[in-house]
Amino acid sequence: AQSVTQLGSHVSVSEGALVLLRCNYSSSVPPYLFWYVQYPNQGLQLLLKYTSAATLVKGINGFEAEFKKSETSFHLTKPSAHMSDAAEYFCAVSVGIRTGANNLFFGTGTRLTVIP
Amino acid sequence: SAVISQKPSRDICQRGTSLTIQCQVDSQVTMMFWYRQQPGQSLTLIATANQGSEATYESGFVIDKFPISRPNLTFSTLTVSNLSPEDSSIYLCSVEAQGGETQYFGPGTRLLVL
């Protein structure tokens, strides 16, 4: 079975500070991992994904994440927070292409607040 | 990535009624998914809709409450039936990108049941 744990339902950072959002996964097979962002009153937008290629994945808006198998982690980082980064961030796991549905399992989300 | 639209974007409904949500994609896709996001919570998969076959429902979701149609490769509907206040949520559709490992989401439908 697959699952995702996001540590910290709320994270606050100052504008210009490092953003670190934590995600740990559980999967019985090699996973595909995703970070999505949800801005207020909007749907989910894909930030980045890991699909068994490079372990350091770069996404949109300056975000990146590193897949660490030994730690079963896929933390999201950004060197310098911007006010526009304030949103809800979801980590998700799937087991990739298989017969039938390619289901995504989502974490509970982390709300990022950026303080001016 | 696919461009996905949903109608309506939001609605307020009376208990006991039903709401049908439409999801339109700008390209043909095999798999479409319907999720529910209850207030302040994460996303939960309701069902998977594959064109030409019955939808596959996740545990806790039944066809009588959430009937789904998938008439072609670019369109699907989700009906939430016999509404109660507990159905107040955001309902999102998503599609599986070509290659199969990534899902792209629509903007969601915000439902409030009074």
XYZ file of C-alpha atoms in Angstrom:
230
model
C 0.000 0.000 0.000
C 1.070 3.551 -0.632
C 0.832 6.522 1.672
C 2.298 9.938 2.195
C 2.997 11.857 5.390
C 3.491 15.597 5.334
C 5.069 16.909 8.507
C 3.666 20.245 9.516
C 0.208 21.302 8.452
C 1.289 24.952 8.611
C 4.684 26.448 7.799
C 5.531 30.138 8.038
C 8.628 31.687 6.536
C 9.828 35.212 6.009
C 10.016 36.587 2.520
C 13.446 35.714 1.130
C 13.980 32.817 3.543
C 14.418 29.164 2.682
C 11.257 27.153 2.152
C 11.331 23.522 3.300
C 8.188 21.391 3.147
C 8.577 17.826 4.307
C 7.152 14.694 2.727
C 7.792 11.073 3.611
C 6.302 8.230 1.653
C 5.560 4.591 2.074
C 5.443 2.278 -0.919
C 5.989 -1.408 -1.455
C 7.281 -0.782 -4.983
C 9.381 2.002 -6.485
C 7.173 5.065 -6.331
C 6.414 8.019 -8.482
C 6.271 11.167 -6.356
C 4.646 14.498 -6.983
C 4.250 17.919 -5.460
C 1.159 19.917 -6.299
C 0.295 23.464 -5.266
C -3.192 24.819 -4.680
C -3.659 28.567 -4.616
C -6.756 29.943 -2.897
C -9.954 29.083 -4.724
C -8.113 27.245 -7.466
C -7.438 23.678 -8.529
C -4.165 21.783 -8.193
C -1.146 22.693 -10.259
C 1.731 20.287 -10.756
C 4.970 21.699 -9.324
C 7.284 18.809 -10.055
C 7.497 15.042 -10.225
C 9.943 12.218 -9.659
C 9.599 9.245 -11.981
C 12.822 7.247 -11.348
C 15.184 9.433 -13.351
C 17.332 12.075 -11.614
C 16.878 12.144 -7.848
C 17.022 15.941 -7.739
C 14.001 17.272 -9.533
C 13.518 20.882 -10.534
C 10.038 22.265 -10.933
C 8.285 25.490 -11.694
C 8.614 28.750 -9.759
C 12.085 27.889 -8.446
C 11.030 24.844 -6.448
C 12.963 21.613 -6.338
C 12.750 18.300 -4.493
C 15.175 15.507 -3.807
C 14.192 11.851 -3.766
C 16.043 10.050 -0.958
C 15.278 6.362 -0.985
C 17.199 5.654 2.216
C 15.075 8.202 4.073
C 11.862 7.541 2.084
C 11.612 11.282 1.686
C 10.784 13.773 -1.039
C 11.093 17.176 0.616
C 10.255 20.329 -1.328
C 12.576 23.316 -1.143
C 12.968 26.809 -2.517
C 15.989 28.958 -1.665
C 14.102 32.227 -1.316
C 10.414 32.547 -0.519
C 8.258 34.999 -2.399
C 4.924 36.367 -1.286
C 3.286 34.644 -4.249
C 4.373 31.251 -2.860
C 1.694 31.410 -0.171
C -0.549 28.441 -0.913
C -1.384 24.871 0.077
C 1.138 22.251 -0.989
C 0.319 18.580 -1.442
C 2.714 15.682 -1.756
C 1.396 12.620 -3.574
C 2.595 9.123 -4.426
C 1.629 6.598 -7.039
C 3.079 3.336 -8.192
C 3.262 4.465 -11.773
C 1.795 2.816 -14.767
C -0.031 -0.377 -14.082
C -3.118 -2.132 -15.195
C -6.168 -0.106 -14.349
C -6.135 3.205 -12.543
C -2.949 5.028 -11.802
C -4.180 6.247 -8.451
C -2.608 9.130 -6.612
C -2.453 9.050 -2.832
C -2.240 12.509 -1.322
C -0.798 13.771 1.899
C -2.830 16.028 4.145
C -1.232 19.168 2.808
C 0.957 21.940 4.179
C -0.218 25.522 4.194
C 2.675 27.886 3.508
C 2.474 31.428 4.809
C 5.040 33.982 3.696
C 5.612 36.866 6.075
C 6.652 40.197 4.558
C -0.241 19.220 -20.222
C -3.991 19.055 -20.777
C -6.345 21.986 -20.334
C -9.267 20.970 -18.161
C -12.434 22.907 -17.462
C -15.209 22.197 -15.004
C -18.759 23.451 -14.808
C -20.139 24.843 -12.624
C -17.262 26.489 -10.791
C -19.412 26.745 -7.681
C -22.975 26.125 -6.611
C -25.225 26.311 -3.607
C -27.789 23.521 -3.419
C -30.603 22.491 -1.146
C -30.438 19.196 0.675
C -32.133 16.334 -1.124
C -31.370 17.692 -4.575
C -28.611 16.608 -6.952
C -25.785 18.404 -8.715
C -24.124 17.284 -11.917
C -20.574 18.458 -12.521
C -19.069 18.479 -15.983
C -15.417 17.974 -16.836
C -14.117 18.810 -20.308
C -10.589 18.152 -21.566
C -8.968 19.716 -24.620
C -7.477 16.414 -25.784
C -8.442 12.762 -25.801
C -7.522 10.938 -22.621
C -8.069 7.386 -21.511
C -8.357 7.800 -17.775
C -10.288 10.468 -15.921
C -10.560 10.689 -12.168
C -12.928 12.356 -9.737
C -11.733 13.562 -6.336
C -13.383 15.131 -3.336
C -11.671 17.685 -1.123
C -13.615 18.291 2.060
C -13.080 21.608 3.850
C -9.557 21.903 5.158
C -8.637 18.391 4.079
C -6.714 16.601 1.393
C -7.993 14.978 -1.748
C -9.768 11.645 -1.732
C -10.325 9.660 -4.890
C -14.004 8.974 -5.546
C -13.760 6.954 -8.737
C -11.921 6.344 -11.965
C -13.755 6.760 -15.257
C -12.519 4.883 -18.281
C -14.318 5.559 -21.536
C -16.570 2.716 -22.592
C -16.724 0.969 -19.247
C -18.308 1.372 -15.850
C -16.545 3.662 -13.423
C -14.481 2.063 -10.690
C -15.355 3.369 -7.232
C -13.093 3.597 -4.214
C -14.019 2.213 -0.852
C -16.678 4.359 0.773
C -18.115 5.686 -2.465
C -21.049 4.085 -4.282
C -22.567 4.502 -7.692
C -26.018 5.381 -6.369
C -24.612 8.420 -4.580
C -21.976 9.399 -7.173
C -23.072 8.249 -10.634
C -20.485 8.979 -13.316
C -20.755 9.131 -17.059
C -17.911 8.961 -19.560
C -19.486 9.197 -23.013
C -16.286 9.980 -24.924
C -12.562 10.556 -24.535
C -12.817 14.261 -23.695
C -15.772 14.497 -21.330
C -17.112 13.137 -18.054
C -19.781 14.020 -15.537
C -20.084 13.365 -11.824
C -23.465 13.615 -10.157
C -23.707 14.026 -6.413
C -27.141 12.740 -5.488
C -29.471 13.274 -2.556
C -27.330 16.085 -1.236
C -26.689 16.633 2.451
C -24.555 19.281 4.169
C -21.813 16.674 4.529
C -21.422 16.740 0.741
C -20.196 20.323 0.891
C -16.753 20.007 -0.676
C -14.629 20.836 -3.644
C -14.959 18.262 -6.399
C -12.066 18.001 -8.828
C -11.604 16.027 -11.977
C -8.216 15.029 -13.258
C -6.830 13.303 -16.308
C -3.905 11.040 -16.804
C -1.289 12.514 -19.083
C 0.069 10.616 -22.046
C 2.755 8.373 -20.605
C 0.528 7.606 -17.679
C 2.437 8.752 -14.618
C 1.103 12.282 -14.172
C -2.360 13.625 -13.452
C -3.504 17.123 -14.302
C -6.368 18.693 -12.438
C -9.288 20.868 -13.301
C -10.063 24.048 -11.330
C -12.628 22.308 -9.151
C -16.310 22.782 -8.361
C -17.115 24.270 -4.997
C -20.366 22.874 -3.622
C -22.200 24.185 -0.606
C -25.264 22.287 0.573
C -27.721 24.080 2.800
